[in-house]
PDB file of N, CA and C in Angstrom:
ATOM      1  N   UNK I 223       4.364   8.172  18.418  1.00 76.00           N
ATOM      2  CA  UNK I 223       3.569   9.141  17.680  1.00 76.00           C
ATOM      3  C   UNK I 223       2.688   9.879  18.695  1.00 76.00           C
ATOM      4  N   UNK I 224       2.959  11.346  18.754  1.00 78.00           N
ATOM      5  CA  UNK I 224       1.927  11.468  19.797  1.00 78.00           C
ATOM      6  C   UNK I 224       0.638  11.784  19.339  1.00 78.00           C
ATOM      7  N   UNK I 225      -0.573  11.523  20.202  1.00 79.00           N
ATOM      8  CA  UNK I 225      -2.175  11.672  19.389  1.00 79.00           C
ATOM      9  C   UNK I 225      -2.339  12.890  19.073  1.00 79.00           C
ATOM     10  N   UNK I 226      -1.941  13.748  20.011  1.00 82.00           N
ATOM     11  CA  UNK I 226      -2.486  15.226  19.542  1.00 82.00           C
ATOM     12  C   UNK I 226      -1.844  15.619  17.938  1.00 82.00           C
ATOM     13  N   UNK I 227      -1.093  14.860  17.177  1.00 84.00           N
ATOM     14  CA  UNK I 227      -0.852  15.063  15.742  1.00 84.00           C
ATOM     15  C   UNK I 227      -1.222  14.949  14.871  1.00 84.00           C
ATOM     16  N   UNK I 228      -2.209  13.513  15.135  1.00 86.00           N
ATOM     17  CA  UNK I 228      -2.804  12.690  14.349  1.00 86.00           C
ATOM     18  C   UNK I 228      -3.939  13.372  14.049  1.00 86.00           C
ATOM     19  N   UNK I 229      -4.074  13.925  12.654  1.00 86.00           N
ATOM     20  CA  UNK I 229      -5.108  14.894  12.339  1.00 86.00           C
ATOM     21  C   UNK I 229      -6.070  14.079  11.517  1.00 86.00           C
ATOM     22  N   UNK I 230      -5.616  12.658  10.396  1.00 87.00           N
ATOM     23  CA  UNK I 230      -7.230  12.663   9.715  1.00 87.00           C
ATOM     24  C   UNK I 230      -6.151  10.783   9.991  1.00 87.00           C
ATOM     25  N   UNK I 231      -7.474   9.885   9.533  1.00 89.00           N
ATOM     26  CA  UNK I 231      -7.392   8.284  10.127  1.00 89.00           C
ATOM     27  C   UNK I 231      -8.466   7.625   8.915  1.00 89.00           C
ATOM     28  N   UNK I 232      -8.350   6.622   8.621  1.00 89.00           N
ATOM     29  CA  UNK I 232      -9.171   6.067   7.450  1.00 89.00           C
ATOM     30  C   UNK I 232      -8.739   4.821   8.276  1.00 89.00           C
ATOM     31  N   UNK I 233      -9.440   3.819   7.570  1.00 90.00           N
ATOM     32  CA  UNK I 233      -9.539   1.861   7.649  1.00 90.00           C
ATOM     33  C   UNK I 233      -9.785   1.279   6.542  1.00 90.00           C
ATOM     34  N   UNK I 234      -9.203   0.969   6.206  1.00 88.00           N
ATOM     35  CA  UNK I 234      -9.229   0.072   5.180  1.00 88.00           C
ATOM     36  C   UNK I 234      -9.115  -1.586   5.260  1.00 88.00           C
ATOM     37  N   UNK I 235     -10.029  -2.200   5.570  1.00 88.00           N
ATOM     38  CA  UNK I 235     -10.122  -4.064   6.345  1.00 88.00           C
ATOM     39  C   UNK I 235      -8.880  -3.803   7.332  1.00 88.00           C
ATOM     40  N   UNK I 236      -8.018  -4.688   7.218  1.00 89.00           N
ATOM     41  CA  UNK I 236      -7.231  -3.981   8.159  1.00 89.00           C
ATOM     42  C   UNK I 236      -6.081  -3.238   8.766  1.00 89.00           C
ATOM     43  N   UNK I 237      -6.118  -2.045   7.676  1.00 91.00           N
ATOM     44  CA  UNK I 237      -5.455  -1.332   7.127  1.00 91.00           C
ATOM     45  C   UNK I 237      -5.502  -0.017   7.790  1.00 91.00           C
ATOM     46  N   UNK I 238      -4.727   0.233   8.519  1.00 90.00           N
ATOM     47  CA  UNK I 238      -4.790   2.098   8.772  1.00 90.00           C
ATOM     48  C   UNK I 238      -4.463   3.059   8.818  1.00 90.00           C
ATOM     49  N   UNK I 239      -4.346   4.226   7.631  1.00 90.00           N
ATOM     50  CA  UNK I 239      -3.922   5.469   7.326  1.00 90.00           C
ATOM     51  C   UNK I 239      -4.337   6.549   8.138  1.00 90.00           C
ATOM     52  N   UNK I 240      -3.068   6.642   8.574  1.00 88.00           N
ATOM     53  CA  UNK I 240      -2.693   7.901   9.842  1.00 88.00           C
ATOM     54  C   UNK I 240      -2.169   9.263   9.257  1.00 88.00           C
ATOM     55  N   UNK I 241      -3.196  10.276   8.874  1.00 87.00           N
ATOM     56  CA  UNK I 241      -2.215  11.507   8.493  1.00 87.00           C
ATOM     57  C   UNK I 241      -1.993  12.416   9.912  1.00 87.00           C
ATOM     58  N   UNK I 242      -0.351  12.604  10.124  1.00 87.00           N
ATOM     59  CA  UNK I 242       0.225  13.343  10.658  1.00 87.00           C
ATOM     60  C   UNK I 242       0.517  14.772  10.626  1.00 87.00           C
ATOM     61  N   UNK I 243       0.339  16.222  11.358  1.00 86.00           N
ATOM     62  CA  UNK I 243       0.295  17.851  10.776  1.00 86.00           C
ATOM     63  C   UNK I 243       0.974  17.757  12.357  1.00 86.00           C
ATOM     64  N   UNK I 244       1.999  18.903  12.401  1.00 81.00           N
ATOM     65  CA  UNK I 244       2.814  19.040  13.619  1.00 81.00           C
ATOM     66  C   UNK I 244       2.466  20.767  13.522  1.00 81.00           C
ATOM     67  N   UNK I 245       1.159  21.311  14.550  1.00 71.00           N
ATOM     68  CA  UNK I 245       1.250  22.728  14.803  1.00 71.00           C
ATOM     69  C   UNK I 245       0.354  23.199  13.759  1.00 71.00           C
ATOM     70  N   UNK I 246       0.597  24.033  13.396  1.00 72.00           N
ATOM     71  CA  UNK I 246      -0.012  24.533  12.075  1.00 72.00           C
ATOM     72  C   UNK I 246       0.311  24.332  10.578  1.00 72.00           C
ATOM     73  N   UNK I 247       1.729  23.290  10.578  1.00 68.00           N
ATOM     74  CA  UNK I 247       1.711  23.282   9.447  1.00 68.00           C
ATOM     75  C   UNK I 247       0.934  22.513   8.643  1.00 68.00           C
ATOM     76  N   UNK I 248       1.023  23.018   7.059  1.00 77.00           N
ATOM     77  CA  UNK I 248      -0.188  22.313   6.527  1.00 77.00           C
ATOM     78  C   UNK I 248       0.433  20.878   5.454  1.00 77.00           C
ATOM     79  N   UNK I 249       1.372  21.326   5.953  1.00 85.00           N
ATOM     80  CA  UNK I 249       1.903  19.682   5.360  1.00 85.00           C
ATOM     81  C   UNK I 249       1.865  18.263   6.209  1.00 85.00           C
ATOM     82  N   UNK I 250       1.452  17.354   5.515  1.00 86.00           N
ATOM     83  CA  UNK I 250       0.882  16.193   6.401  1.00 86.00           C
ATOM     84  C   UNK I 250       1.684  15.194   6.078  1.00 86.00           C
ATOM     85  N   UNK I 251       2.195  13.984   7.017  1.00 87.00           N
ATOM     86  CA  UNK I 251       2.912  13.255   7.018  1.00 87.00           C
ATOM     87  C   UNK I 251       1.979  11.946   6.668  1.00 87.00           C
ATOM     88  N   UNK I 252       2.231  10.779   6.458  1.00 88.00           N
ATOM     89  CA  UNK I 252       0.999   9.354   5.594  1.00 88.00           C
ATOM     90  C   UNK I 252       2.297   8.633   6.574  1.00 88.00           C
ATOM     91  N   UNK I 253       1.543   7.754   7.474  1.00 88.00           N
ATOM     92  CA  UNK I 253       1.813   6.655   8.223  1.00 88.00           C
ATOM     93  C   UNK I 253       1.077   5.714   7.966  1.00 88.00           C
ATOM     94  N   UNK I 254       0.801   4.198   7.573  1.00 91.00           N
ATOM     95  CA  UNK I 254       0.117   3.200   7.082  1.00 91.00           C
ATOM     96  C   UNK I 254       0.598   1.791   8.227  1.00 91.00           C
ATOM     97  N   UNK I 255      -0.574   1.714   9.249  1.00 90.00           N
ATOM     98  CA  UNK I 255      -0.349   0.431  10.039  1.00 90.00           C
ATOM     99  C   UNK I 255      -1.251  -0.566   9.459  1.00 90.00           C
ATOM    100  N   UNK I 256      -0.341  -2.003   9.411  1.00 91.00           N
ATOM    101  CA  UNK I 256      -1.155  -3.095   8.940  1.00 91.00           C
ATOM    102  C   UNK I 256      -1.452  -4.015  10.269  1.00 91.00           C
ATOM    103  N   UNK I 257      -2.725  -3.547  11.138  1.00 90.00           N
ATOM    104  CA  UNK I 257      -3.015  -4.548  11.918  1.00 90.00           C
ATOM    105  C   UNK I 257      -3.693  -5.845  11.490  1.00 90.00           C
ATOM    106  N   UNK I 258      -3.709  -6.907  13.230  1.00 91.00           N
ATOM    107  CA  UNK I 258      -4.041  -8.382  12.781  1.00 91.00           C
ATOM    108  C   UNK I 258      -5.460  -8.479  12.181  1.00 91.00           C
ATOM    109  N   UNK I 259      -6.477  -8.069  12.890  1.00 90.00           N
ATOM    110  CA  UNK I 259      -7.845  -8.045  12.419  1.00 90.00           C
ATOM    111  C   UNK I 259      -8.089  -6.615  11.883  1.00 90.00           C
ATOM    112  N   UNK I 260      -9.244  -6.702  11.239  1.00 89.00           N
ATOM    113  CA  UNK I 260      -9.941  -5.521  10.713  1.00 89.00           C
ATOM    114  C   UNK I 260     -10.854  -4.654  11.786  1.00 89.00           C
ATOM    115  N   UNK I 261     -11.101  -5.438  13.029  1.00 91.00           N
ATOM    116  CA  UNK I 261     -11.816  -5.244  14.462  1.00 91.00           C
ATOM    117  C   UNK I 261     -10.907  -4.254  14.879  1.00 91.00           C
ATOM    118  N   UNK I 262      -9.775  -4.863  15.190  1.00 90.00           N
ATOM    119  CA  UNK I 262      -8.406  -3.628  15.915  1.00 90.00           C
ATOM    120  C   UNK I 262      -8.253  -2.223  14.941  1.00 90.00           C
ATOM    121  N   UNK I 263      -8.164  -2.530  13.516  1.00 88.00           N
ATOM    122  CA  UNK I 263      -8.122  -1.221  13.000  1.00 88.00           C
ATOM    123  C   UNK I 263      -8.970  -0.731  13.419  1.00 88.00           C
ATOM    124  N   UNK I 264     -10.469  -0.990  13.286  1.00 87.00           N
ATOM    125  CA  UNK I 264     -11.457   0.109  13.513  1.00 87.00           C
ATOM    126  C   UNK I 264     -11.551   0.717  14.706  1.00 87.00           C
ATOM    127  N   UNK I 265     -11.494   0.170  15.999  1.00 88.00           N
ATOM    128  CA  UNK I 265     -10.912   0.319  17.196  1.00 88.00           C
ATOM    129  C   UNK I 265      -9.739   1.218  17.380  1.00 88.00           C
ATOM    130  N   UNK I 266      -8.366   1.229  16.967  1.00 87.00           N
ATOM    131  CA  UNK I 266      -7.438   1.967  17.148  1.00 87.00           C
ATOM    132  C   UNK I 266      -8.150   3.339  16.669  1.00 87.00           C
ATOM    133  N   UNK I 267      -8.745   3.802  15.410  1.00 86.00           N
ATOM    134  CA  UNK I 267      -9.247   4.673  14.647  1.00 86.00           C
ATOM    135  C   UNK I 267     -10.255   5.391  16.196  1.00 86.00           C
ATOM    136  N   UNK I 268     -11.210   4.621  16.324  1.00 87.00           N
ATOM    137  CA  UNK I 268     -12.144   5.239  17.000  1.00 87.00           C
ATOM    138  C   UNK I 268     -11.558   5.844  18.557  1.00 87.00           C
ATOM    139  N   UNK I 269     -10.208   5.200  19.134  1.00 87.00           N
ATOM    140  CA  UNK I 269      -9.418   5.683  19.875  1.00 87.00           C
ATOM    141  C   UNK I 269      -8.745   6.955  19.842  1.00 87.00           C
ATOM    142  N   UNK I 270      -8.646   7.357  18.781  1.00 85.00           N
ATOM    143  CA  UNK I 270      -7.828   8.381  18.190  1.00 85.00           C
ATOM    144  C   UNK I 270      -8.721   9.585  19.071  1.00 85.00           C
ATOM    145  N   UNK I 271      -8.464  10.552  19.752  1.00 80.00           N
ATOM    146  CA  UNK I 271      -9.232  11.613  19.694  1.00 80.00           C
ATOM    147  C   UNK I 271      -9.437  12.564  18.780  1.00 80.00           C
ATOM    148  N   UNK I 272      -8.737  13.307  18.215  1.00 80.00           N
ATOM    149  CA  UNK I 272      -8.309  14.456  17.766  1.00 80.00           C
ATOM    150  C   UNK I 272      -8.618  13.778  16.040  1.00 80.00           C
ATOM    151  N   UNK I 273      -8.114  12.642  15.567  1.00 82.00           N
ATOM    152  CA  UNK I 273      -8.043  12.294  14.143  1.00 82.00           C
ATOM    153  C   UNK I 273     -10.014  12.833  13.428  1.00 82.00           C
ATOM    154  N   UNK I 274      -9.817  13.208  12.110  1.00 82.00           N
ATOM    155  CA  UNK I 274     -11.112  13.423  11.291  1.00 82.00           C
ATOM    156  C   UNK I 274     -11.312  12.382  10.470  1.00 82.00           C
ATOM    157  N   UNK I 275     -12.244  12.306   9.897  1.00 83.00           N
ATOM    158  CA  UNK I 275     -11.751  11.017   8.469  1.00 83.00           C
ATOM    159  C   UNK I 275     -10.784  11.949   7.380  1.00 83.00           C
ATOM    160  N   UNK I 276     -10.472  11.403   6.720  1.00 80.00           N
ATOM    161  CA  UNK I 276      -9.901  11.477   5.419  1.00 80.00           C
ATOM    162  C   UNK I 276     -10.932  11.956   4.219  1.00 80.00           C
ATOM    163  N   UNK I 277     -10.786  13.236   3.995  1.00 79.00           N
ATOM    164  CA  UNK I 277     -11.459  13.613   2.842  1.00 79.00           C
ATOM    165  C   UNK I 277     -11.438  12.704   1.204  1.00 79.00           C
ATOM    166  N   UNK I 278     -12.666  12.000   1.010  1.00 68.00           N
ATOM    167  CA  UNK I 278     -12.950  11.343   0.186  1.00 68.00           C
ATOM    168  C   UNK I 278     -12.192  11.869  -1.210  1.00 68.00           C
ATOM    169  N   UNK I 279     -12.446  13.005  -1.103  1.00 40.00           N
ATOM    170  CA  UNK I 279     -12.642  13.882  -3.136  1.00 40.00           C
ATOM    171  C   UNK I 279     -10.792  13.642  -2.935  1.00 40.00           C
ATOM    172  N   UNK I 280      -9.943  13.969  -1.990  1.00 50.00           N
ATOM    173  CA  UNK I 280      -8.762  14.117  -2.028  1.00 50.00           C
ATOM    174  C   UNK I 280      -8.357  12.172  -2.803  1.00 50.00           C
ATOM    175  N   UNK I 281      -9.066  11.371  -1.431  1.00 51.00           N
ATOM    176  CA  UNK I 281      -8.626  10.046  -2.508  1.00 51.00           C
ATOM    177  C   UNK I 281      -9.184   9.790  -3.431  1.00 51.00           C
ATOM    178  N   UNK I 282     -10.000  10.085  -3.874  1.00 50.00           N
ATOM    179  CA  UNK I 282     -10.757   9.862  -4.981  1.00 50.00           C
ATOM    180  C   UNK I 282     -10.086  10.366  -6.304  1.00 50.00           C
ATOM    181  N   UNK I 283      -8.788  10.975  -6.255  1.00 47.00           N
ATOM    182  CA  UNK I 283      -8.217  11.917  -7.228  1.00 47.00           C
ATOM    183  C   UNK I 283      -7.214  10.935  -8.293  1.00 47.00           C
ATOM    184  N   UNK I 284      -7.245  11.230  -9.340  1.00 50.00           N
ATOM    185  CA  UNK I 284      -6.412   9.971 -10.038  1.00 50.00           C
ATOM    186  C   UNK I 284      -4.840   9.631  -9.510  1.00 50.00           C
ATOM    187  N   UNK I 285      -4.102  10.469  -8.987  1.00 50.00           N
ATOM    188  CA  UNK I 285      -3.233  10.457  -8.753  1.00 50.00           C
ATOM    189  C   UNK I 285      -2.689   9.880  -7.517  1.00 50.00           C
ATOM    190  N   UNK I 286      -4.180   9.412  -6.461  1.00 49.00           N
ATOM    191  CA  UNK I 286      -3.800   8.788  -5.389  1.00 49.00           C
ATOM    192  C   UNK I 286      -3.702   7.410  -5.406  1.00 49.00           C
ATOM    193  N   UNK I 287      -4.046   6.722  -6.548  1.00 51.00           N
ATOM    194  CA  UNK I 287      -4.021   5.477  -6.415  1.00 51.00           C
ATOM    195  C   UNK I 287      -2.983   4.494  -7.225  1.00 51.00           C
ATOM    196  N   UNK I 288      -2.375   4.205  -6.475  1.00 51.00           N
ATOM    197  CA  UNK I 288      -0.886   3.177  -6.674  1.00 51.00           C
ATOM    198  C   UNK I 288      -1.671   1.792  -7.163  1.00 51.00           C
ATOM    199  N   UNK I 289      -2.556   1.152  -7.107  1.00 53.00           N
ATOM    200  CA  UNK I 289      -2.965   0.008  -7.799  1.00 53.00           C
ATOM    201  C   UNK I 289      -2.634  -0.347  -8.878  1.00 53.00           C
ATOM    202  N   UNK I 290      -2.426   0.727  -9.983  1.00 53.00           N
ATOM    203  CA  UNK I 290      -1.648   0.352 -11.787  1.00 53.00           C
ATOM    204  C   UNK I 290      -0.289  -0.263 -11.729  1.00 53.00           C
ATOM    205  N   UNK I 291       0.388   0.639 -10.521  1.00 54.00           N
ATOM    206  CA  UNK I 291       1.603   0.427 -10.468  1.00 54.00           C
ATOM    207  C   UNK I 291       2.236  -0.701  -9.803  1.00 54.00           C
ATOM    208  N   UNK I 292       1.142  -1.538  -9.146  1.00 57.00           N
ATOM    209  CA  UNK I 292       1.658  -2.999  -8.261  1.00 57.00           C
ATOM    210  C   UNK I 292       0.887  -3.968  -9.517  1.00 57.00           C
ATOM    211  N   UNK I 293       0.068  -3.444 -10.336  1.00 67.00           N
ATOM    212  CA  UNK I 293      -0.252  -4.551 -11.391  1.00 67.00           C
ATOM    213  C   UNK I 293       0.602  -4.500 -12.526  1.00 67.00           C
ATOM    214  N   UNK I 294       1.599  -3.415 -12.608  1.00 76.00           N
ATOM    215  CA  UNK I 294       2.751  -3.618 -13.444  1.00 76.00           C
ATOM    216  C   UNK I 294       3.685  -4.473 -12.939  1.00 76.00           C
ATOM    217  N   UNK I 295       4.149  -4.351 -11.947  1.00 80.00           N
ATOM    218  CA  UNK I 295       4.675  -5.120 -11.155  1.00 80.00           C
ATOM    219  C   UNK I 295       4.357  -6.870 -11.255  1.00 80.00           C
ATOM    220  N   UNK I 296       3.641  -7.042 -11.202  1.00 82.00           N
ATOM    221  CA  UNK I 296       2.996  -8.556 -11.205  1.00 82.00           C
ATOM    222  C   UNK I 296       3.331  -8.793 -12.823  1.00 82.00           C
ATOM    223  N   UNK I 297       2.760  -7.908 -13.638  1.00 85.00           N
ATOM    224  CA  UNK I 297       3.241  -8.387 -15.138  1.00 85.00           C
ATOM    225  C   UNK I 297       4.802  -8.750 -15.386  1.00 85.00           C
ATOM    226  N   UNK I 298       5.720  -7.755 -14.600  1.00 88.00           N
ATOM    227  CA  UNK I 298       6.768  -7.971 -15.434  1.00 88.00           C
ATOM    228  C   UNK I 298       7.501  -9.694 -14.581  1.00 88.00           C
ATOM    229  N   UNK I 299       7.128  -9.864 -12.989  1.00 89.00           N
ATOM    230  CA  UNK I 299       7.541 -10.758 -12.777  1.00 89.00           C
ATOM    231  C   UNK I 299       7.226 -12.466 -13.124  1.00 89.00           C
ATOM    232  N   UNK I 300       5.894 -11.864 -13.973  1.00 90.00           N
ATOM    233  CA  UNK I 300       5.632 -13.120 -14.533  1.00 90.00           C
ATOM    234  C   UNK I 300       6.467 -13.623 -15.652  1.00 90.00           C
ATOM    235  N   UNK I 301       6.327 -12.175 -16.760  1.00 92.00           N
ATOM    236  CA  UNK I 301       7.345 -12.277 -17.967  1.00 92.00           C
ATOM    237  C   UNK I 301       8.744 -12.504 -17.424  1.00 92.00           C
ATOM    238  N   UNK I 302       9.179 -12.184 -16.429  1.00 94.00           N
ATOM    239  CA  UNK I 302      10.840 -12.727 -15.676  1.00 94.00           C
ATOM    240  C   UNK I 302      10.504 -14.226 -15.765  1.00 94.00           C
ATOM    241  N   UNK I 303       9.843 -14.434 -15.120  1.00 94.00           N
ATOM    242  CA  UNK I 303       9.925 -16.114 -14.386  1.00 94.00           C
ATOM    243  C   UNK I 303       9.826 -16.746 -16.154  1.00 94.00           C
ATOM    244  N   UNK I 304       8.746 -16.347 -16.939  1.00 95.00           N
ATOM    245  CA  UNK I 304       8.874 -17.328 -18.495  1.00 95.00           C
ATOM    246  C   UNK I 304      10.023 -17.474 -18.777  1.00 95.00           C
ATOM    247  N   UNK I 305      10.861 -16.029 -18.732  1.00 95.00           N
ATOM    248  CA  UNK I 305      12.249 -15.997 -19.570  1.00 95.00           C
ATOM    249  C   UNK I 305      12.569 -17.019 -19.226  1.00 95.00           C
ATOM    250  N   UNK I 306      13.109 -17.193 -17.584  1.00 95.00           N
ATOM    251  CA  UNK I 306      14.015 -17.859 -17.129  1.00 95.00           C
ATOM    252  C   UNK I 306      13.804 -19.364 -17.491  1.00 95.00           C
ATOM    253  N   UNK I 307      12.349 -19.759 -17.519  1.00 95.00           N
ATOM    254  CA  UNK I 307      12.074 -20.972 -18.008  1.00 95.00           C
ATOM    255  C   UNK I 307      12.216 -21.066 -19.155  1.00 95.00           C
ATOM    256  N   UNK I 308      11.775 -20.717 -20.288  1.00 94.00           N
ATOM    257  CA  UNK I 308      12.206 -20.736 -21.516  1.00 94.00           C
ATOM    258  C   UNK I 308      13.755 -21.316 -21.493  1.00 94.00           C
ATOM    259  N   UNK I 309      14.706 -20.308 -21.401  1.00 94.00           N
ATOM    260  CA  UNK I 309      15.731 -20.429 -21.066  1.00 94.00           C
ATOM    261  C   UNK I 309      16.828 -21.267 -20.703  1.00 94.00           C
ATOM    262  N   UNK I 310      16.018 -22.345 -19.442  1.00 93.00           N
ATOM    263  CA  UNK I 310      16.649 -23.518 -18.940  1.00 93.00           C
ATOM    264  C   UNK I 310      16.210 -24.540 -19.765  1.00 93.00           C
ATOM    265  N   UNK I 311      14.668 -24.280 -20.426  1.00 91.00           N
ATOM    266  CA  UNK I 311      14.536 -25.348 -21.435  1.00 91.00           C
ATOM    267  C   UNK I 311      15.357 -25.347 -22.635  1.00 91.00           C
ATOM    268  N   UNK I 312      15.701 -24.069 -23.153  1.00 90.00           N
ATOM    269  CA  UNK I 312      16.377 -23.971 -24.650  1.00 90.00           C
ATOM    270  C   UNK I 312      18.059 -24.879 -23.985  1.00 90.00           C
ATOM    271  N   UNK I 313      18.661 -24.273 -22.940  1.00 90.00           N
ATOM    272  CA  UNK I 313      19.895 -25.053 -22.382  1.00 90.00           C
ATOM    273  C   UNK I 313      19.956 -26.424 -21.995  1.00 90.00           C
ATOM    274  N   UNK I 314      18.701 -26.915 -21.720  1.00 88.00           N
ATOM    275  CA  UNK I 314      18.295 -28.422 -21.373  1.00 88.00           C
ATOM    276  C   UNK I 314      18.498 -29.284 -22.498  1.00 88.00           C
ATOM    277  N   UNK I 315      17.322 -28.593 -23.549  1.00 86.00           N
ATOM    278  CA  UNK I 315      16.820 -29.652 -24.529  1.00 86.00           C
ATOM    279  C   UNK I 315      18.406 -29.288 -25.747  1.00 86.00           C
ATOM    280  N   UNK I 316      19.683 -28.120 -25.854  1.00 80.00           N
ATOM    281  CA  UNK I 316      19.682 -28.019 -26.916  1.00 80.00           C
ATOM    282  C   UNK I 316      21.199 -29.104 -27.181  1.00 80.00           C
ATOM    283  N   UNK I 317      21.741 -29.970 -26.377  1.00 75.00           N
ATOM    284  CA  UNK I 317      22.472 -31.097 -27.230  1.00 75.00           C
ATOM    285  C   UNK I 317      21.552 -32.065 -27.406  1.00 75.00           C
ATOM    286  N   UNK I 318      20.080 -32.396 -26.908  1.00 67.00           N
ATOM    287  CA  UNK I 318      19.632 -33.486 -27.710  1.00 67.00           C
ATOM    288  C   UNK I 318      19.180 -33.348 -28.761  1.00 67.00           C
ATOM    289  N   UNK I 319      19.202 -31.862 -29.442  1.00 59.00           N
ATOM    290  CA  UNK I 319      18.557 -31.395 -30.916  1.00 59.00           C
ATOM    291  C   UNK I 319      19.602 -32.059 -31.610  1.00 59.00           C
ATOM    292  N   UNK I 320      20.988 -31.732 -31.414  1.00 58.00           N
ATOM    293  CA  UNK I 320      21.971 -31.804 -32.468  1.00 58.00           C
ATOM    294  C   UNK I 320      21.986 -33.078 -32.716  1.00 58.00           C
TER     295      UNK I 320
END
């Protein structure tokens, strides 16, 4: 990646969002490194020359945040895993009904 691209940088513990702009265009590329400590993210960030922060109001917008969509996620694999148990119990227990 070269630095002179790297236009805006956020941290998140240790989490770090790299937006990428090549020249003038105004379309930006989202690179997301998961370093070991939260020390190194902030560090890599403050390395950056050229990077700005990340305009708040932009994340702040309803549409930036994927969190609903990994807690759907968690719901349905719970309701998977019951089925399947249910399931092996109804096949377990059902010749000792008869």
């Amino acid at each position: 990646i070269p630095l002179r691209d790297v236009v805006h940088a956020r941290v998140r513990a240790s989490v770090v969002d790299l937006w990428l702009g090549k020249g003038d265009s105004k379309k930006l590329q989202k690179v997301v490194l998961e370093l070991f400590t939260p020390t190194a993210a902030g560090e890599l960030v403050e390395w950056l020359p050229n990077a700005t922060p990340w305009p708040e109001a932009v994340v702040a917008s309803p549409g930036a945040s994927s969190k609903a969509a990994s807690g759907n996620g968690m719901w349905i694999a719970i309701a998977s895993v019951a089925v399947v148990l249910v399931t092996v119990l109804i096949v377990a227990l059902w010749p000792r009904v008869r």
